[in-house]
PDB file of C-alpha atoms and ligand atoms in Angstrom:
ATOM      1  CA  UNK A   1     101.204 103.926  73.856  1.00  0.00           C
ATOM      2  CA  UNK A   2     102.116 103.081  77.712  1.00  0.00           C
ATOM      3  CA  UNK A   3      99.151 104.372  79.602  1.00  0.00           C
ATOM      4  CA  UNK A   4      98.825 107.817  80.430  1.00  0.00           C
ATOM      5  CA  UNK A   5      97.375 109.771  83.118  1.00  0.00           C
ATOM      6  CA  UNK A   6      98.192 113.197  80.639  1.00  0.00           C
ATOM      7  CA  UNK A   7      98.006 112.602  76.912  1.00  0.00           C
ATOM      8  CA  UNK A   8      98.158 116.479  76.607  1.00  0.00           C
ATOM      9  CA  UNK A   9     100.634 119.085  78.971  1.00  0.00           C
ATOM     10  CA  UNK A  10     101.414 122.608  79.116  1.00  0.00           C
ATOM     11  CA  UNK A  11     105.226 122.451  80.507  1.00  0.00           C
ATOM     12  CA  UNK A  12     106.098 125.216  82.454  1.00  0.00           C
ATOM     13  CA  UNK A  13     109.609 125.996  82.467  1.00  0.00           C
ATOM     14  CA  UNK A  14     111.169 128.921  84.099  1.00  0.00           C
ATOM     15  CA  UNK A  15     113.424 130.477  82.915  1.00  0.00           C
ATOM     16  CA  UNK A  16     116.018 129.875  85.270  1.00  0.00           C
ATOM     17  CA  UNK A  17     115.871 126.356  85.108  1.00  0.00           C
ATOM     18  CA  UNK A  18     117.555 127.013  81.451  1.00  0.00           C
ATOM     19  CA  UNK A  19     120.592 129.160  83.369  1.00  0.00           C
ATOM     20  CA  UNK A  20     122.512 126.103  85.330  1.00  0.00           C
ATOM     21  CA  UNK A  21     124.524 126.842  87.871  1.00  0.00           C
ATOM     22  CA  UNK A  22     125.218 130.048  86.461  1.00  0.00           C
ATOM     23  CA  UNK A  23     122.425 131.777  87.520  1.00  0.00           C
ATOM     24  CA  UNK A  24     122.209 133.531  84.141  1.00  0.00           C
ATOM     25  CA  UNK A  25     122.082 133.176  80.759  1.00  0.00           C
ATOM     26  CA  UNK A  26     121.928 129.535  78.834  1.00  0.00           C
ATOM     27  CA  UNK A  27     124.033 127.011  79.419  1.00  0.00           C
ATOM     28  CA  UNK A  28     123.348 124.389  76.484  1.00  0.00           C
ATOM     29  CA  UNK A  29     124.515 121.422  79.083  1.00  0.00           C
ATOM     30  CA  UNK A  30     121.415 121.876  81.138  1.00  0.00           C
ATOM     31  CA  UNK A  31     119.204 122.486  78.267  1.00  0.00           C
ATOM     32  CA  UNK A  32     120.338 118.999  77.062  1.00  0.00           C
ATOM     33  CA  UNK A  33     119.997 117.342  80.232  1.00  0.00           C
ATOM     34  CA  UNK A  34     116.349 117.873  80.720  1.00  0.00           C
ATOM     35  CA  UNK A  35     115.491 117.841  77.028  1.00  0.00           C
ATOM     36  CA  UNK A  36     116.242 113.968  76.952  1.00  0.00           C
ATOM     37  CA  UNK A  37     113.542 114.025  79.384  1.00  0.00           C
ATOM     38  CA  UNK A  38     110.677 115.688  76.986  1.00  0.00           C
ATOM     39  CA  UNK A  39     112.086 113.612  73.973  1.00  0.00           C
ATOM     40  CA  UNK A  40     111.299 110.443  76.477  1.00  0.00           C
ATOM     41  CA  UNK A  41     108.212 112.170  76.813  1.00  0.00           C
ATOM     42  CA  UNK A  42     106.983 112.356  73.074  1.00  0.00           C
ATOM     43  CA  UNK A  43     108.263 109.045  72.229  1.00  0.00           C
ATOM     44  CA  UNK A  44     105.410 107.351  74.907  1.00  0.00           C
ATOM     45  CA  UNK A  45     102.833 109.645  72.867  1.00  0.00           C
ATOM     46  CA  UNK A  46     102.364 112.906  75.121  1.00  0.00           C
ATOM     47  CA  UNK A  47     101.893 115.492  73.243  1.00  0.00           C
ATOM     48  CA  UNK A  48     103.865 118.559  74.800  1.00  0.00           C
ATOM     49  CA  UNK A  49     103.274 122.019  74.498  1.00  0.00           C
ATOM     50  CA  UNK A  50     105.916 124.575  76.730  1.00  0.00           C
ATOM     51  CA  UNK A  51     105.417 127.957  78.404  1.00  0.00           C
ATOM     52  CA  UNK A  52     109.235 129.220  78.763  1.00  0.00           C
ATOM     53  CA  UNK A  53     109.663 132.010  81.045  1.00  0.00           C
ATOM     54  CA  UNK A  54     113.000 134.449  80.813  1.00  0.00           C
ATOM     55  CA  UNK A  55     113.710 135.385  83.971  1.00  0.00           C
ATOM     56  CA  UNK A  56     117.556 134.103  83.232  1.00  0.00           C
ATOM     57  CA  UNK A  57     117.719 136.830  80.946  1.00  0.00           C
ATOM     58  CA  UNK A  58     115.815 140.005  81.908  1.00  0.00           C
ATOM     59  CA  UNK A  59     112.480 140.601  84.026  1.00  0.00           C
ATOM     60  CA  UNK A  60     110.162 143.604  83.708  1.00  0.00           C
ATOM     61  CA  UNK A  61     109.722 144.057  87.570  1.00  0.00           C
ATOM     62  CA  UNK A  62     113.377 144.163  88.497  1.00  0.00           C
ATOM     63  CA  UNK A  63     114.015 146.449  85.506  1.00  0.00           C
ATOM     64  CA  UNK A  64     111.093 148.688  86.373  1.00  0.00           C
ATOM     65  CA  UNK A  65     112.033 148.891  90.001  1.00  0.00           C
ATOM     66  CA  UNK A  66     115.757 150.762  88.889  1.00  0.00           C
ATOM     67  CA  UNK A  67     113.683 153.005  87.291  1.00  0.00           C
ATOM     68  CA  UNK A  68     112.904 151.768  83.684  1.00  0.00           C
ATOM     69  CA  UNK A  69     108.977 152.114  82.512  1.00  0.00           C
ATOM     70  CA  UNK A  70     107.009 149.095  83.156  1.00  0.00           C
ATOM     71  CA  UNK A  71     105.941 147.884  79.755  1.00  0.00           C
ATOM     72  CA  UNK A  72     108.769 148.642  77.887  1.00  0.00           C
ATOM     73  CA  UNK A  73     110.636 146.581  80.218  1.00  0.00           C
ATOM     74  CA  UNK A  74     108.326 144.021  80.333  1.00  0.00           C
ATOM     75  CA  UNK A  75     108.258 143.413  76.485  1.00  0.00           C
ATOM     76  CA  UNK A  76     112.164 143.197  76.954  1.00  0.00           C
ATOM     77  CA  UNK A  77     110.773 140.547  78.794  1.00  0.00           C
ATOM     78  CA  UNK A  78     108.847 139.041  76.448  1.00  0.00           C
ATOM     79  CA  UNK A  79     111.396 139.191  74.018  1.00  0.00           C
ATOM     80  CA  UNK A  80     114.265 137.484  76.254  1.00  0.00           C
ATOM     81  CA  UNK A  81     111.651 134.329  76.723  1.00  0.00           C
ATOM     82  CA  UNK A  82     111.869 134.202  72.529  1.00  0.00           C
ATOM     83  CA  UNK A  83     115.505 133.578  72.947  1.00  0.00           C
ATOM     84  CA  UNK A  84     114.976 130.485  75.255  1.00  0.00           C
ATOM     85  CA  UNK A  85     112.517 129.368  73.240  1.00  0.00           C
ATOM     86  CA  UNK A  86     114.648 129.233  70.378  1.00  0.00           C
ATOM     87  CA  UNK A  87     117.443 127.631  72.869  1.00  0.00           C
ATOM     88  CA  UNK A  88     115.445 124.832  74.077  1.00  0.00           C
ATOM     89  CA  UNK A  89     113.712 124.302  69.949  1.00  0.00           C
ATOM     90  CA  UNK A  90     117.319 123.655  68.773  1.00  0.00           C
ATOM     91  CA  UNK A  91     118.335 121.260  71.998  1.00  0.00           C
ATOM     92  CA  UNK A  92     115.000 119.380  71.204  1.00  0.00           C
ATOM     93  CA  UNK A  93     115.660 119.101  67.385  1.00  0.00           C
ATOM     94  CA  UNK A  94     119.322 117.869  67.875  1.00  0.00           C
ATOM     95  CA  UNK A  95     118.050 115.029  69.507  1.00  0.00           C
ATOM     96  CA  UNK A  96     115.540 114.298  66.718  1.00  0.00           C
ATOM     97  CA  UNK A  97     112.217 115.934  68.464  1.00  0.00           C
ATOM     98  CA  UNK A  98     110.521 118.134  65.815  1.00  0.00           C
ATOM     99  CA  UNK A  99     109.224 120.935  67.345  1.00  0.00           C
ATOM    100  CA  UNK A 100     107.889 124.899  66.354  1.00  0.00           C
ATOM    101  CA  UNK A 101     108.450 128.194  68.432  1.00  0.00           C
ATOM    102  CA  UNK A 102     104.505 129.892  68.089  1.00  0.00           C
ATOM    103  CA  UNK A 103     105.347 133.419  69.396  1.00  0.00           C
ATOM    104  CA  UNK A 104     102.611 136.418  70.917  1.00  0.00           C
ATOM    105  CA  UNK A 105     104.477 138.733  69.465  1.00  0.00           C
ATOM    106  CA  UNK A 106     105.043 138.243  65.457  1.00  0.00           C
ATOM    107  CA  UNK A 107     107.845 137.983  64.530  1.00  0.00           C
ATOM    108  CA  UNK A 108     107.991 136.035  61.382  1.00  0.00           C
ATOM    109  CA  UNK A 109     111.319 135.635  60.859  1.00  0.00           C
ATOM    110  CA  UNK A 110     112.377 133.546  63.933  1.00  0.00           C
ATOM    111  CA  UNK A 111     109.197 131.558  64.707  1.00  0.00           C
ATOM    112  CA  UNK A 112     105.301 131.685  63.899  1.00  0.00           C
ATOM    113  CA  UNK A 113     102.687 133.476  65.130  1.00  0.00           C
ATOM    114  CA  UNK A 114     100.852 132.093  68.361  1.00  0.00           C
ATOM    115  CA  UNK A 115      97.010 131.007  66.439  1.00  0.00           C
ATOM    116  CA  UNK A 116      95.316 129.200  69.048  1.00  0.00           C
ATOM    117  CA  UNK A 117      93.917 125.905  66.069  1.00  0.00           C
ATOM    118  CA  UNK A 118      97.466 126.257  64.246  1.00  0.00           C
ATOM    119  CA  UNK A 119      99.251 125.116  68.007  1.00  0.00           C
ATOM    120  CA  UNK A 120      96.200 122.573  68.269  1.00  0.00           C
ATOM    121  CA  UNK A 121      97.280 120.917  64.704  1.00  0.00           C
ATOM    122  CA  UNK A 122     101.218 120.940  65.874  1.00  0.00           C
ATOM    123  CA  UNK A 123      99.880 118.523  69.079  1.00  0.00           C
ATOM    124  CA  UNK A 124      98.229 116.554  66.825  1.00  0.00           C
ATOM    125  CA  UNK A 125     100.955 116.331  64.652  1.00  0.00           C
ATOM    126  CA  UNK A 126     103.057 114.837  67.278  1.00  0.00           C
ATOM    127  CA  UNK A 127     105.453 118.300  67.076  1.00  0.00           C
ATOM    128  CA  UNK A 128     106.543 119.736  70.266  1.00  0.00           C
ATOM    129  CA  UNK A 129     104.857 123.335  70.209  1.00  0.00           C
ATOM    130  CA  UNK A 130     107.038 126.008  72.564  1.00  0.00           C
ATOM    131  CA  UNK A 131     104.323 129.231  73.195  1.00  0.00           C
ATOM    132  CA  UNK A 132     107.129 132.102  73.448  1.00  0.00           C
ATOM    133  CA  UNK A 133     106.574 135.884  74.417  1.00  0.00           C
ATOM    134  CA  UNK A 134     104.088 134.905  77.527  1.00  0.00           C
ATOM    135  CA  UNK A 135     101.079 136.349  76.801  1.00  0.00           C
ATOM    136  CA  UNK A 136     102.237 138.863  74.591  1.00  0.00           C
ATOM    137  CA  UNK A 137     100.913 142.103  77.204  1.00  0.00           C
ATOM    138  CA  UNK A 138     103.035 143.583  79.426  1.00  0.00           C
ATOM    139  CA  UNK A 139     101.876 143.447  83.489  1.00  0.00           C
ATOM    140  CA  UNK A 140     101.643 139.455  83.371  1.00  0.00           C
ATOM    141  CA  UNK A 141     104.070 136.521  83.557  1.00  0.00           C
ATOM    142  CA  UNK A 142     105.023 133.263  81.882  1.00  0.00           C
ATOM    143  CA  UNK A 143     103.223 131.733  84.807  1.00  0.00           C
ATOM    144  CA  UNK A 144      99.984 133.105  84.096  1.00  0.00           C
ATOM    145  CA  UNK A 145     101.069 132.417  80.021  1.00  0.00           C
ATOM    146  CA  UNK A 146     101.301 129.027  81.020  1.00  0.00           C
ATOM    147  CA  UNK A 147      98.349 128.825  82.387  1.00  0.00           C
ATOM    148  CA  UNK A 148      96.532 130.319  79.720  1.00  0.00           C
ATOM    149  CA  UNK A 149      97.963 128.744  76.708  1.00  0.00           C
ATOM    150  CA  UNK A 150      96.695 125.300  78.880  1.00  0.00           C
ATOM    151  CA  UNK A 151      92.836 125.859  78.588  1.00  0.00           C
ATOM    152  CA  UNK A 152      93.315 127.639  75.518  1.00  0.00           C
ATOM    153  CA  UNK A 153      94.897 124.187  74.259  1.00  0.00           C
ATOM    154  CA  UNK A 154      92.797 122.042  76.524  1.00  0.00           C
ATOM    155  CA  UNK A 155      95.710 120.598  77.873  1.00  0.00           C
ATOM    156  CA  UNK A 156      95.119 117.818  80.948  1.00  0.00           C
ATOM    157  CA  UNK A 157      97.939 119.021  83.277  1.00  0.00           C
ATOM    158  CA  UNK A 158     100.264 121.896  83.864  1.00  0.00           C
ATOM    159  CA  UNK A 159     103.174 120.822  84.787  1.00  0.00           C
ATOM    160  CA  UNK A 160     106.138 122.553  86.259  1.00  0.00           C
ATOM    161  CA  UNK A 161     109.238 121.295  86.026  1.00  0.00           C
ATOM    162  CA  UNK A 162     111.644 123.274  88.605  1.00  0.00           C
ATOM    163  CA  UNK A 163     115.276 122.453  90.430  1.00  0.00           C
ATOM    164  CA  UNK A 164     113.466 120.839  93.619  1.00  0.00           C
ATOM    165  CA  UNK A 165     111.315 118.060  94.922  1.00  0.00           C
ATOM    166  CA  UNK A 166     108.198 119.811  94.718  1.00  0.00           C
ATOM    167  CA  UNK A 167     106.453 122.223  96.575  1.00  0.00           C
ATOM    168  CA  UNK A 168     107.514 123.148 100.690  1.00  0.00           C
ATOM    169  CA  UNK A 169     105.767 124.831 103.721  1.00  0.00           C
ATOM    170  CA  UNK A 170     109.039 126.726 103.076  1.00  0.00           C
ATOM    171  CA  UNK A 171     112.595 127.410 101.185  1.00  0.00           C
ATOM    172  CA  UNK A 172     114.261 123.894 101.181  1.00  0.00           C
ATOM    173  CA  UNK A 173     117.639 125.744 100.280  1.00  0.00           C
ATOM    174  CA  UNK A 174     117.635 128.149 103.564  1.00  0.00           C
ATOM    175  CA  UNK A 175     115.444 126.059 105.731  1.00  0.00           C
ATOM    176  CA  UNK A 176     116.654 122.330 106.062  1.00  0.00           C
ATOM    177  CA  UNK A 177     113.414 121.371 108.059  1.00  0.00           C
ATOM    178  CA  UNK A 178     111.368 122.258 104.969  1.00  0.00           C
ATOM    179  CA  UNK A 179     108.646 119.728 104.608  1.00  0.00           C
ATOM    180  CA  UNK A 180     107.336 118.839 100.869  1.00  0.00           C
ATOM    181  CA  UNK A 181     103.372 118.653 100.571  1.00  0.00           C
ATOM    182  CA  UNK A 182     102.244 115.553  98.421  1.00  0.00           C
ATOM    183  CA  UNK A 183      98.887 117.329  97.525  1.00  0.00           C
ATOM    184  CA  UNK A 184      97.222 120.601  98.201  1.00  0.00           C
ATOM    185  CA  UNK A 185      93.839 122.602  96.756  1.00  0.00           C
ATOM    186  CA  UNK A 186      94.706 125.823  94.839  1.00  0.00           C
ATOM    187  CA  UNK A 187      93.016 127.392  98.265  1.00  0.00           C
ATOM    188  CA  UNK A 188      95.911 126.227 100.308  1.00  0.00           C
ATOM    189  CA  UNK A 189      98.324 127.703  97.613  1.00  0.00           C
ATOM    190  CA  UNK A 190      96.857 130.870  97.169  1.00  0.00           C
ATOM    191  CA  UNK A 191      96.122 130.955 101.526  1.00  0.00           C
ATOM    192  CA  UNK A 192      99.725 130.365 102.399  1.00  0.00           C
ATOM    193  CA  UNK A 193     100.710 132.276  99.589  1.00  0.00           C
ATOM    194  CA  UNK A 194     102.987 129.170  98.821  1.00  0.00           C
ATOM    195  CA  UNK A 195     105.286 129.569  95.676  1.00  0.00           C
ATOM    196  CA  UNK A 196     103.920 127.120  93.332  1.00  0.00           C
ATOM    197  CA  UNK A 197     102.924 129.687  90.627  1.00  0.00           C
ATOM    198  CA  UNK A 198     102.268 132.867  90.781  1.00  0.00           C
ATOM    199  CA  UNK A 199      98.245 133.947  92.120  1.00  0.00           C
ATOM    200  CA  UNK A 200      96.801 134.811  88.558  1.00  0.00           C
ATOM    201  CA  UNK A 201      97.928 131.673  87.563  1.00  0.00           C
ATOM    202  CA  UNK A 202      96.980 129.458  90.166  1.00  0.00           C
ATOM    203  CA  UNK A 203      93.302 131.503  89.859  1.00  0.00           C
ATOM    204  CA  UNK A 204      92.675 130.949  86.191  1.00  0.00           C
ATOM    205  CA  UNK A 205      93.654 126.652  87.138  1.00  0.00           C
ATOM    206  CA  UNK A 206      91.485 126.781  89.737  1.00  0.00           C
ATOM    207  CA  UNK A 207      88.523 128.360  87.903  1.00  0.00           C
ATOM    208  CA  UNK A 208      88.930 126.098  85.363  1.00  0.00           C
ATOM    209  CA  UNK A 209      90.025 123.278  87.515  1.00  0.00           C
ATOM    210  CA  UNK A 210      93.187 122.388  85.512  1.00  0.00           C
ATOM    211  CA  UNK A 211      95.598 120.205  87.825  1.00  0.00           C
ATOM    212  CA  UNK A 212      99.447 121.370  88.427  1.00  0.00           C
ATOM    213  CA  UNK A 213     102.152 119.371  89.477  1.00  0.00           C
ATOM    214  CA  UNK A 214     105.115 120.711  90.501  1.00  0.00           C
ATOM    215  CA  UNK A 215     108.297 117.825  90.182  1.00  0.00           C
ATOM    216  CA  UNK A 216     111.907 118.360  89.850  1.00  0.00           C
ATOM    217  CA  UNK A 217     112.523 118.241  86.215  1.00  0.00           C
ATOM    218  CA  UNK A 218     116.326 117.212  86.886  1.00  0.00           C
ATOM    219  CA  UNK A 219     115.764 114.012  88.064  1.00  0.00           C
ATOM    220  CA  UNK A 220     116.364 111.769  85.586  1.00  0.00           C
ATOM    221  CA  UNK A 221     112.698 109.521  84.771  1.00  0.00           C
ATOM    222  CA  UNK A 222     110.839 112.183  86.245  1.00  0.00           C
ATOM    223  CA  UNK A 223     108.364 113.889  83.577  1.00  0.00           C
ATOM    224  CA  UNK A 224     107.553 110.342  82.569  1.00  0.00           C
ATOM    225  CA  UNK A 225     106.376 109.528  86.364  1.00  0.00           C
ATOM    226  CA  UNK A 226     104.105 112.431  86.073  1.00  0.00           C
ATOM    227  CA  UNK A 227     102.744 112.096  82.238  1.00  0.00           C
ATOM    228  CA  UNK A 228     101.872 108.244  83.440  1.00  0.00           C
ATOM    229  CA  UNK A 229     100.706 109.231  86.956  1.00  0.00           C
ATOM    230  CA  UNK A 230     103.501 108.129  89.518  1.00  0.00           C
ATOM    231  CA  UNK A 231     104.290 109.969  92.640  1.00  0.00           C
ATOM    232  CA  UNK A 232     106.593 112.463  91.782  1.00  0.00           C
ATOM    233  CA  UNK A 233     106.435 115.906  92.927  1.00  0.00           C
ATOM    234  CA  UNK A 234     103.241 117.777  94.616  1.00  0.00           C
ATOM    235  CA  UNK A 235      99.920 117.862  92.539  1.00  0.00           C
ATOM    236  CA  UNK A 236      97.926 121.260  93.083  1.00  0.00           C
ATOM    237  CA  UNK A 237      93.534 120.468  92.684  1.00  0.00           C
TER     238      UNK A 237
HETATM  239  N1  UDP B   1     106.361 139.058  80.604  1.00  0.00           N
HETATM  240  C1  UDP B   1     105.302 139.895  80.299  1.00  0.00           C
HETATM  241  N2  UDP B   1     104.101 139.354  79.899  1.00  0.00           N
HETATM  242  C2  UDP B   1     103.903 138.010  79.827  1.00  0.00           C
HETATM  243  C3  UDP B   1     104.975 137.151  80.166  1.00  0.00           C
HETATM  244  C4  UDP B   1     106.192 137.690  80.548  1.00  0.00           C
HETATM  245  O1  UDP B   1     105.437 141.101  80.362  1.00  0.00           O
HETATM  246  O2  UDP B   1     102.800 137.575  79.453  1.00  0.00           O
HETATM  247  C5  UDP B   1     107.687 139.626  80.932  1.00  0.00           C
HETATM  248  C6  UDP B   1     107.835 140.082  82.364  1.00  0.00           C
HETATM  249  O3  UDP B   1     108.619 141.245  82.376  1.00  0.00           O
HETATM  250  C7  UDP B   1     108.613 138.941  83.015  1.00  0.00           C
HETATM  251  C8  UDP B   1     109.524 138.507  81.879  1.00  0.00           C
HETATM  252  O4  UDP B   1     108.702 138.645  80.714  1.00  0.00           O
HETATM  253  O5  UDP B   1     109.365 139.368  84.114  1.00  0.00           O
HETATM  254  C9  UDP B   1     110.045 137.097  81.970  1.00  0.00           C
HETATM  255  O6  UDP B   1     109.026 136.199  82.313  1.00  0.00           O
HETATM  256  P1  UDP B   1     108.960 135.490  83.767  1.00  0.00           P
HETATM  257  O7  UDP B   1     109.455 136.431  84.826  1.00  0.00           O
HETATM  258  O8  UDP B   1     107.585 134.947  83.930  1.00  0.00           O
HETATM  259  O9  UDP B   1     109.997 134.322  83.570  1.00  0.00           O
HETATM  260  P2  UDP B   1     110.419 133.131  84.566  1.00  0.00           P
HETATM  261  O10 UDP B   1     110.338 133.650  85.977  1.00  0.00           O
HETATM  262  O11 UDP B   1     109.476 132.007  84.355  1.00  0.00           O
HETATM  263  O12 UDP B   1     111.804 132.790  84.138  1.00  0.00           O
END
C-alpha cells in the first residue's frame, strides 16, 4: 500500500459531472473517463464509498418552482440519483472494480438497502460502495447525503470531484480573473457563501470536523494526488 493521507473517502460526485458536454443525461464516455481514476484509486488500497447526486436528470427545486409539490418532486429526485448510481456501478465493474449500489430508498430489486454496518463490511471488503437516493427525505441534497453517509462511515475525507481546479473567489467560466483558494476554514465557505457544497453540508463537516477537498476529477492522476496528500485542488478545515 503506497502511503496514504485517506485510507477511507466519501466521493462526492454531482450529478452533472456524469452528463459531459451534454449538459444532460449520461454519457457512458465520461463515466469511463473518470472511473479509471477510482479503479486507480482502489488498486493503491483506498477504500471508496460515493454520494452521486442527479441533478443531470431531474432536481426537486427546479421542478417545484414550475409548480410541482416539493416532495414528490424531490423523491423524483432521489430516484434519478438511483439511475446514476447504477450508471457509474456498471462503468466501475467493466473495468474489473467490484462494487454495490446501497440505496435510502428500498428497492430490492436494483440494489440493497442503505444499513449503515452492511456499507462498513463492503469497505472492508475492498468493494466500492455507491450510497444512492441521498438521504432518502425529501428537502435535502446529495451534498448534505454526502456528508452524512461520511461520519456515518467514518470516512477521513470528503472529497469532491467537479469539472474545475478547485474552489474560486468566483465563477472561473464567466470571470477569467477568478482566483483559486489553496485552503480555507468551513467559516470562510459558509461567510462568502462560496460554492463548495451546499451550507448543511459544509455545517455537519465542520461540526464534526471532517476535511473536504474540492479537485477537478477530470484531470487525469488527480484523485490519487488527493487520496496520498498532493496539492491538488482546495482543502476546506
Ligand atoms: N434529493 C432529496 N433528498 C436527498 C438528496 C437528493 O430530495 O437527500 C433530491 C433533490 O430534489 C435534488 C435531487 O434529489 O434536487 C438531485 O440531487 P442533487 O440536486 O443534490 O444532485 P447534484 O446537484 O449533486 O447532481
Amino acid at each position: 500500500m503506497e502511503n496514504l493521507r485517506f485510507k477511507r473517502v466519501l466521493f462526492k460526485l454531482s450529478g452533472e459531472a456524469l452528463a459531459g458536454n451534454k449538459g444532460f443525461g449520461i454519457d457512458p464516455e465520461t463515466v469511463s473517463a473518470f472511473c479509471g481514476q477510482i479503479v486507480e484509486a482502489a488498486e493503491m488500497g483506498v477504500q471508496l464509498a460515493m454520494v452521486i447526486g442527479g441533478g443531470n436528470i431531474f432536481r426537486g427545486m427546479s421542478a417545484s418552482a414550475s409548480g410541482m409539490d416539493r416532495a414528490s418532486a424531490d423523491y423524483m429526485g432521489m430516484l434519478a440519483t438511483v439511475m446514476n448510481a447504477v450508471a457509474v456501478q456498471d462503468a466501475l465493474e467493466k473495468l474489473g472494480l467490484c462494487t454495490r449500489v446501497l440505496s435510502a430508498i428500498t428497492m430490492r430489486e436494483v440494489c440493497e438497502p442503505y444499513i449503515r454496518r452492511r456499507a462498513i463490511h463492503h469497505l472492508e471488503k475492498g468493494r466500492v460502495v455507491i450510497c444512492a437516493a441521498g438521504t432518502g427525505n425529501p428537502y435535502f441534497t446529495t451534498d448534505t447525503a454526502a456528508a452524512l453517509r461520511a461520519m456515518e462511515l467514518k470516512t477521513q475525507a470528503i472529497i469532491k470531484g467537479t469539472k474545475v481546479d478547485g474552489v474560486y473567489d468566483k465563477d472561473p467560466k464567466t470571470n477569467p480573473d477568478a482566483v483559486m483558494f489553496d485552503r480555507l476554514t468551513y467559516m470562510d465557505v459558509l461567510e462568502k457563501q462560496l460554492k463548495v457544497m451546499d451550507s448543511t453540508a459544509v455545517t455537519l463537516a465542520m461540526d464534526n470536523s471532517m476535511p473536504i477537498v474540492v479537485f477537478n476529477m477530470f484531470v487525469p492522476g488527480n484523485l490519487k494526488k488527493v487520496v496520498t496528500g498532493q496539492k491538488a485542488g482546495t482543502i476546506v478545515e
